PDB file of C-alpha atoms in Angstrom:
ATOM      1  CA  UNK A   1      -7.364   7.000  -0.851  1.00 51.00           C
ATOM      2  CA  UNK A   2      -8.240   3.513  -1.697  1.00 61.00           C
ATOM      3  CA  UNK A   3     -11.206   1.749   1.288  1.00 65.00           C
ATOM      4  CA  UNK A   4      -8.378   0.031   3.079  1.00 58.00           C
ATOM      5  CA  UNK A   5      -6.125   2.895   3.611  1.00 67.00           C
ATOM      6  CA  UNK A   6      -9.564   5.066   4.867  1.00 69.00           C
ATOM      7  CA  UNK A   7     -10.633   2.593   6.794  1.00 66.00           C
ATOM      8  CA  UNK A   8      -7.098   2.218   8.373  1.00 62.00           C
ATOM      9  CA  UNK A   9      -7.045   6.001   9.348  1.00 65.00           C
ATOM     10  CA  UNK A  10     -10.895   5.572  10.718  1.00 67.00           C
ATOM     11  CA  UNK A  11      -9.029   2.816  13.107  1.00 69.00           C
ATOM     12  CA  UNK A  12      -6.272   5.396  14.091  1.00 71.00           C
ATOM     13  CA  UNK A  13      -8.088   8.266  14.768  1.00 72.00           C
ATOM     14  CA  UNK A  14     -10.564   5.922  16.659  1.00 70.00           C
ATOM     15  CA  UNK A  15      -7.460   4.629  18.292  1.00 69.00           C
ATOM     16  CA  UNK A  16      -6.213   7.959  19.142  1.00 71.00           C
ATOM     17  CA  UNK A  17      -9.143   9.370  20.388  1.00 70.00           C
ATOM     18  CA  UNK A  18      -9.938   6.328  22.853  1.00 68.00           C
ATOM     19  CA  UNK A  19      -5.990   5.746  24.320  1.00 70.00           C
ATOM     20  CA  UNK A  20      -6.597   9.735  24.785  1.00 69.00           C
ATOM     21  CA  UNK A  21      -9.769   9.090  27.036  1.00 66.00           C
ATOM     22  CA  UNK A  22      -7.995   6.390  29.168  1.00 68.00           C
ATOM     23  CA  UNK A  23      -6.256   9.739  30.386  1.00 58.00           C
ATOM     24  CA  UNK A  24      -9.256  11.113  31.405  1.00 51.00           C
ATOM     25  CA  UNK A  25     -10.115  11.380  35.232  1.00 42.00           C
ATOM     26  CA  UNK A  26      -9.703   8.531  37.627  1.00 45.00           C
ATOM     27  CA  UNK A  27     -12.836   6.369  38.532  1.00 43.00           C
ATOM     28  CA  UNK A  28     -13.663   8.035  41.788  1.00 40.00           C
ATOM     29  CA  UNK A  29     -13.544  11.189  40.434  1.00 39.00           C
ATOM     30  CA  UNK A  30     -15.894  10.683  38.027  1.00 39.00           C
ATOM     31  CA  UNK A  31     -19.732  10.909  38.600  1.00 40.00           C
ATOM     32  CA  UNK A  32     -22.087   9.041  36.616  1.00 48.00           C
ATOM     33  CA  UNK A  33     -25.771   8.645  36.824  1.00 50.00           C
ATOM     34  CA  UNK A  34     -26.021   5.447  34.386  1.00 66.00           C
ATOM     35  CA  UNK A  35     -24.770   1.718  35.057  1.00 83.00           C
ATOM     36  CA  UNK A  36     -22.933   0.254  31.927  1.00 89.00           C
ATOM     37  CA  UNK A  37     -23.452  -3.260  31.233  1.00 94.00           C
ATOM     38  CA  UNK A  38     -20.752  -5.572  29.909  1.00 95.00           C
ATOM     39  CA  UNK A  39     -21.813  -8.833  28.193  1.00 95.00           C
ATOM     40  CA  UNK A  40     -19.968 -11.448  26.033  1.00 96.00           C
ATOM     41  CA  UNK A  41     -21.715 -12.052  22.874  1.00 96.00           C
ATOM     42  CA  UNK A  42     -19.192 -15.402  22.109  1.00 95.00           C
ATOM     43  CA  UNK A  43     -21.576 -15.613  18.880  1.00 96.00           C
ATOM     44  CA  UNK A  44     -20.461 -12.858  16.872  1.00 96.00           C
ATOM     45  CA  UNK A  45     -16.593 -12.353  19.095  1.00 97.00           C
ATOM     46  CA  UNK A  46     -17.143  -9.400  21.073  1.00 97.00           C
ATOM     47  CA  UNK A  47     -17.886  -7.699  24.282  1.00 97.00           C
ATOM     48  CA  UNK A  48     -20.167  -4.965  24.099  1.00 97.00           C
ATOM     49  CA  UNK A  49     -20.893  -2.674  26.560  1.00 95.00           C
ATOM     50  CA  UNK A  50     -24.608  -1.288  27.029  1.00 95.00           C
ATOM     51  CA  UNK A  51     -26.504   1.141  28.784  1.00 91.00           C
ATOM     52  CA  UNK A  52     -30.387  -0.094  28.336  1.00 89.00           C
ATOM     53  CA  UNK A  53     -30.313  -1.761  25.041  1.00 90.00           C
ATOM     54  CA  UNK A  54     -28.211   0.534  23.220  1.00 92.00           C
ATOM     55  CA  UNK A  55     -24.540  -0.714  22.576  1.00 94.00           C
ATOM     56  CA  UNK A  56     -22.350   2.135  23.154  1.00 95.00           C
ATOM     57  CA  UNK A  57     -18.941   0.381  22.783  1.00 95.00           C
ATOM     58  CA  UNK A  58     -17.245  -2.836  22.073  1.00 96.00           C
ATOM     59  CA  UNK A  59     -14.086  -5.331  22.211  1.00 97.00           C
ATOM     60  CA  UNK A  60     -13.916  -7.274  19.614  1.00 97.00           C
ATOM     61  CA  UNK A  61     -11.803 -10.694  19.726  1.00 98.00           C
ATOM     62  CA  UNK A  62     -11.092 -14.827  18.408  1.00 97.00           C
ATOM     63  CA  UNK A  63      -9.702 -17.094  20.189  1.00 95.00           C
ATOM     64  CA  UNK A  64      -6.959 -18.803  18.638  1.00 95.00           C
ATOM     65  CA  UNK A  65      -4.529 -21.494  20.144  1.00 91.00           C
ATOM     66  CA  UNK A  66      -5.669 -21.423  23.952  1.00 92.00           C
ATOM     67  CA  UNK A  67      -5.313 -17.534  23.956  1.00 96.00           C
ATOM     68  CA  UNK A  68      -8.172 -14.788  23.674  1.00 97.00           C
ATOM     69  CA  UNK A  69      -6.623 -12.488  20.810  1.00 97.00           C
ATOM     70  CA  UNK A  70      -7.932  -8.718  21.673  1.00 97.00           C
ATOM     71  CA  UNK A  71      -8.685  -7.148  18.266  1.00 97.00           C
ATOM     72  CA  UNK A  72     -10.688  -3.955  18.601  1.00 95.00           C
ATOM     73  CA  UNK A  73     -12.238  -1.604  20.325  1.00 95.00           C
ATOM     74  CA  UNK A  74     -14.730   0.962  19.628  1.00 94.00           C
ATOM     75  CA  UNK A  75     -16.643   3.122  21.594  1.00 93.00           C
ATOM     76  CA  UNK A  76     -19.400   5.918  20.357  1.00 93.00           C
ATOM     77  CA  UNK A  77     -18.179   9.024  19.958  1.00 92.00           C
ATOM     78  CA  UNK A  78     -20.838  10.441  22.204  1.00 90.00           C
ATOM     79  CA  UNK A  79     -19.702   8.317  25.251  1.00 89.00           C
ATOM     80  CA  UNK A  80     -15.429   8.728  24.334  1.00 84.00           C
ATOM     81  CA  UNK A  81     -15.043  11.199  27.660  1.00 82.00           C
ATOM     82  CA  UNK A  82     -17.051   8.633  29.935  1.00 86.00           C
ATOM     83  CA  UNK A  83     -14.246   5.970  30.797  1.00 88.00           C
ATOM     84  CA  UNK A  84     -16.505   3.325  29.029  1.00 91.00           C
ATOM     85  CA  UNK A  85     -13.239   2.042  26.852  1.00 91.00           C
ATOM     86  CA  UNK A  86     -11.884   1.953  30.800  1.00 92.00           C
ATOM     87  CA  UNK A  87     -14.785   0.011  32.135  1.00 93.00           C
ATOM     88  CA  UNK A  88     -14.921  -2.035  28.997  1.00 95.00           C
ATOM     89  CA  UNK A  89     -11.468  -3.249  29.025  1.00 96.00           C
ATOM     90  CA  UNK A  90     -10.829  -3.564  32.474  1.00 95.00           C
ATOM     91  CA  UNK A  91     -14.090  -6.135  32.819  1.00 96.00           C
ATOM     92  CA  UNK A  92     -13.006  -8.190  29.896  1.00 97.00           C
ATOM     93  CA  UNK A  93      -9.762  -8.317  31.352  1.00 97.00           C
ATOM     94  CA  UNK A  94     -11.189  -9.508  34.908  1.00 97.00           C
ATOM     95  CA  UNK A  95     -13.577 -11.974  32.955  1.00 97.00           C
ATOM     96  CA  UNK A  96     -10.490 -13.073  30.685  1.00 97.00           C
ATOM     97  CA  UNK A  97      -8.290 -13.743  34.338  1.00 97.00           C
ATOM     98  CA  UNK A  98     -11.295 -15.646  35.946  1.00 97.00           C
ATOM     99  CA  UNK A  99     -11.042 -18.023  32.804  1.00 96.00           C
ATOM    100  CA  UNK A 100      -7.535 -18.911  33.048  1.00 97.00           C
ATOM    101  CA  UNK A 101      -6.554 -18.147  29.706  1.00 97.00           C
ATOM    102  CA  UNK A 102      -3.814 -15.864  28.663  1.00 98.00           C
ATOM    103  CA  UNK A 103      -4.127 -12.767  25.561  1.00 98.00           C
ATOM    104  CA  UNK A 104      -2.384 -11.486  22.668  1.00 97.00           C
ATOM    105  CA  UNK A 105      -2.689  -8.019  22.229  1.00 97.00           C
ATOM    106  CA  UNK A 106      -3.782  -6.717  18.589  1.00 96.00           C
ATOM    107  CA  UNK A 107      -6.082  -3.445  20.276  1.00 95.00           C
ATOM    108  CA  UNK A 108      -3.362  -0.940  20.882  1.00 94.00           C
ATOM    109  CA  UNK A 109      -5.985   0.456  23.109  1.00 93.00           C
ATOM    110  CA  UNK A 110      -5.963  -2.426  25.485  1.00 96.00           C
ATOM    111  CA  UNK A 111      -2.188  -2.502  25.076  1.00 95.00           C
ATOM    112  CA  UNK A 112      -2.205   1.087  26.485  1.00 93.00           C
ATOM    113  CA  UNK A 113      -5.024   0.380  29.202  1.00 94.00           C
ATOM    114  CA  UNK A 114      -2.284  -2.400  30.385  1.00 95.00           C
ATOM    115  CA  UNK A 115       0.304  -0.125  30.269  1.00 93.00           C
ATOM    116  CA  UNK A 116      -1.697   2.264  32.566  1.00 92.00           C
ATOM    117  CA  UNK A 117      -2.757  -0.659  35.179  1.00 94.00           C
ATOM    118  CA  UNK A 118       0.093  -2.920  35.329  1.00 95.00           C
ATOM    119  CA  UNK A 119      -1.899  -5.266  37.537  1.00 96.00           C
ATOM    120  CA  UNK A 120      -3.457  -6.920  34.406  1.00 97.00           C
ATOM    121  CA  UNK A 121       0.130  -7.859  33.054  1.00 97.00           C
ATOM    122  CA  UNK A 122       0.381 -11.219  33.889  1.00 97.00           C
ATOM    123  CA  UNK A 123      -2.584 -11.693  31.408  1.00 98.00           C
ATOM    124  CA  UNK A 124      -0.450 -11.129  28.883  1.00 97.00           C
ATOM    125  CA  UNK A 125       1.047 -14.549  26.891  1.00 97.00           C
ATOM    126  CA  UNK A 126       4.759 -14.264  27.127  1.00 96.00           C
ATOM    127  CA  UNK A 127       4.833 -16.564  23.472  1.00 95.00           C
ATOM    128  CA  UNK A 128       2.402 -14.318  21.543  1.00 96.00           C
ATOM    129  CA  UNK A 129       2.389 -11.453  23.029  1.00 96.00           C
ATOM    130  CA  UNK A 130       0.281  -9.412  20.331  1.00 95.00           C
ATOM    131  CA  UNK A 131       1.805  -5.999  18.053  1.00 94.00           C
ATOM    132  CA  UNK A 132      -0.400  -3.966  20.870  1.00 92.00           C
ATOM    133  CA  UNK A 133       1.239  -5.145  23.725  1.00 92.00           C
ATOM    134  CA  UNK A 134       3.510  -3.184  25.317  1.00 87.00           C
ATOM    135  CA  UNK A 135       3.544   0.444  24.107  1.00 84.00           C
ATOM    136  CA  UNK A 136       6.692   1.807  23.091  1.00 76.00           C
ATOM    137  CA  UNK A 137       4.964   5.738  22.536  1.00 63.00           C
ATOM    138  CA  UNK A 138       7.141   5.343  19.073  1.00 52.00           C
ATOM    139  CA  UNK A 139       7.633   4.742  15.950  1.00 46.00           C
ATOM    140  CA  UNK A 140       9.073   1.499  14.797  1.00 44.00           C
ATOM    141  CA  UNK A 141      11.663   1.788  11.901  1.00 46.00           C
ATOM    142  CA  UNK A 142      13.163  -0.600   9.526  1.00 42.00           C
ATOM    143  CA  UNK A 143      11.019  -3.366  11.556  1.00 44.00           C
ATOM    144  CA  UNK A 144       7.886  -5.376  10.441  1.00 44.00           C
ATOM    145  CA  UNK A 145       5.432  -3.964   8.440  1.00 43.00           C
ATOM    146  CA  UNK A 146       3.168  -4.752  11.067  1.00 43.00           C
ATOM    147  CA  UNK A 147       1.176  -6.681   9.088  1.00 41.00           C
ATOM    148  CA  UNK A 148       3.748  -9.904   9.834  1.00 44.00           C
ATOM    149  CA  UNK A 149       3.670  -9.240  13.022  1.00 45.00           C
ATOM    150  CA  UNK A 150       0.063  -9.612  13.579  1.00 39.00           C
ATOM    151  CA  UNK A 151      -0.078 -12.442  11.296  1.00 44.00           C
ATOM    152  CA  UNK A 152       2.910 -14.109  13.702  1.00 46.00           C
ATOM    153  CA  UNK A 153       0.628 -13.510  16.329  1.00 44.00           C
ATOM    154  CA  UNK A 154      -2.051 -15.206  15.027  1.00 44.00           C
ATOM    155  CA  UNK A 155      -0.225 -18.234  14.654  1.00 44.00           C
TER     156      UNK A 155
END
């Protein structure tokens, strides 16, 4: 396999694995002994998520006409059965709605998250809505390669 197409399964397993904890048990039934820590680092395009000073997790986006384009996220595989891709997400999303601005979905994880908590729907820019927004739990044929798509997007 050439670095792109490794690197491109990396994202989909890491994809996989974190759309597989958003099914994980709901916030009250969870008990946790640590308080995570979500902070915008605009420098480098990202929200990380913390417990101390270790980064456990992260969102990474751009903003590009107006819109807050939600690329990636990533969360340590020692912290994937935690809800921290939950708690991530669903702060950026609150931060994103007390800005005023709208997103385009990239992250199929926070396409999925959405899809989960329909309250954070509106969010979504009806223009550019993003390749990750709006689920459709299969496979697209004869379509974009995906790559268009995102560049569309983008635009």
């Amino acid at each position: 396999m050439t670095n792109f197409e490794t690197e491109a399964s990396a994202r989909e397993e890491n994809n996989a694995a974190l759309i597989a904890a958003l099914d994980e048990a709901g916030r009250s039934e969870v008990d946790s002994s640590w308080e995570l820590d979500v902070q915008n680092d605009a420098e480098h395009g990202r929200w990380i998520a913390a417990l101390g000073d270790d980064a456990i997790g992260e969102l990474s986006y751009r903003f590009v006409g107006g819109r807050v384009v939600l690329l990636t996220t990533w969360v340590d595989p020692a912290y994937r059965k935690h809800r921290v891709a939950t708690e991530l997400v669903s702060r950026v999303l609150d931060e994103i709605r007390e800005s005023g601005k709208k997103i385009t979905i990239i992250c199929p994880v926070v396409g999925e998250f959405i899809d989960r908590n329909p309250q954070y729907t509106d969010l979504i820019d009806k223009v550019h809505p993003g390749v990750g927004a709006y689920p459709k739990h299969e496979s697209t044929e004869g379509g974009d390669d995906g790559l268009a798509a995102i560049e569309r997007d983008l635009a």
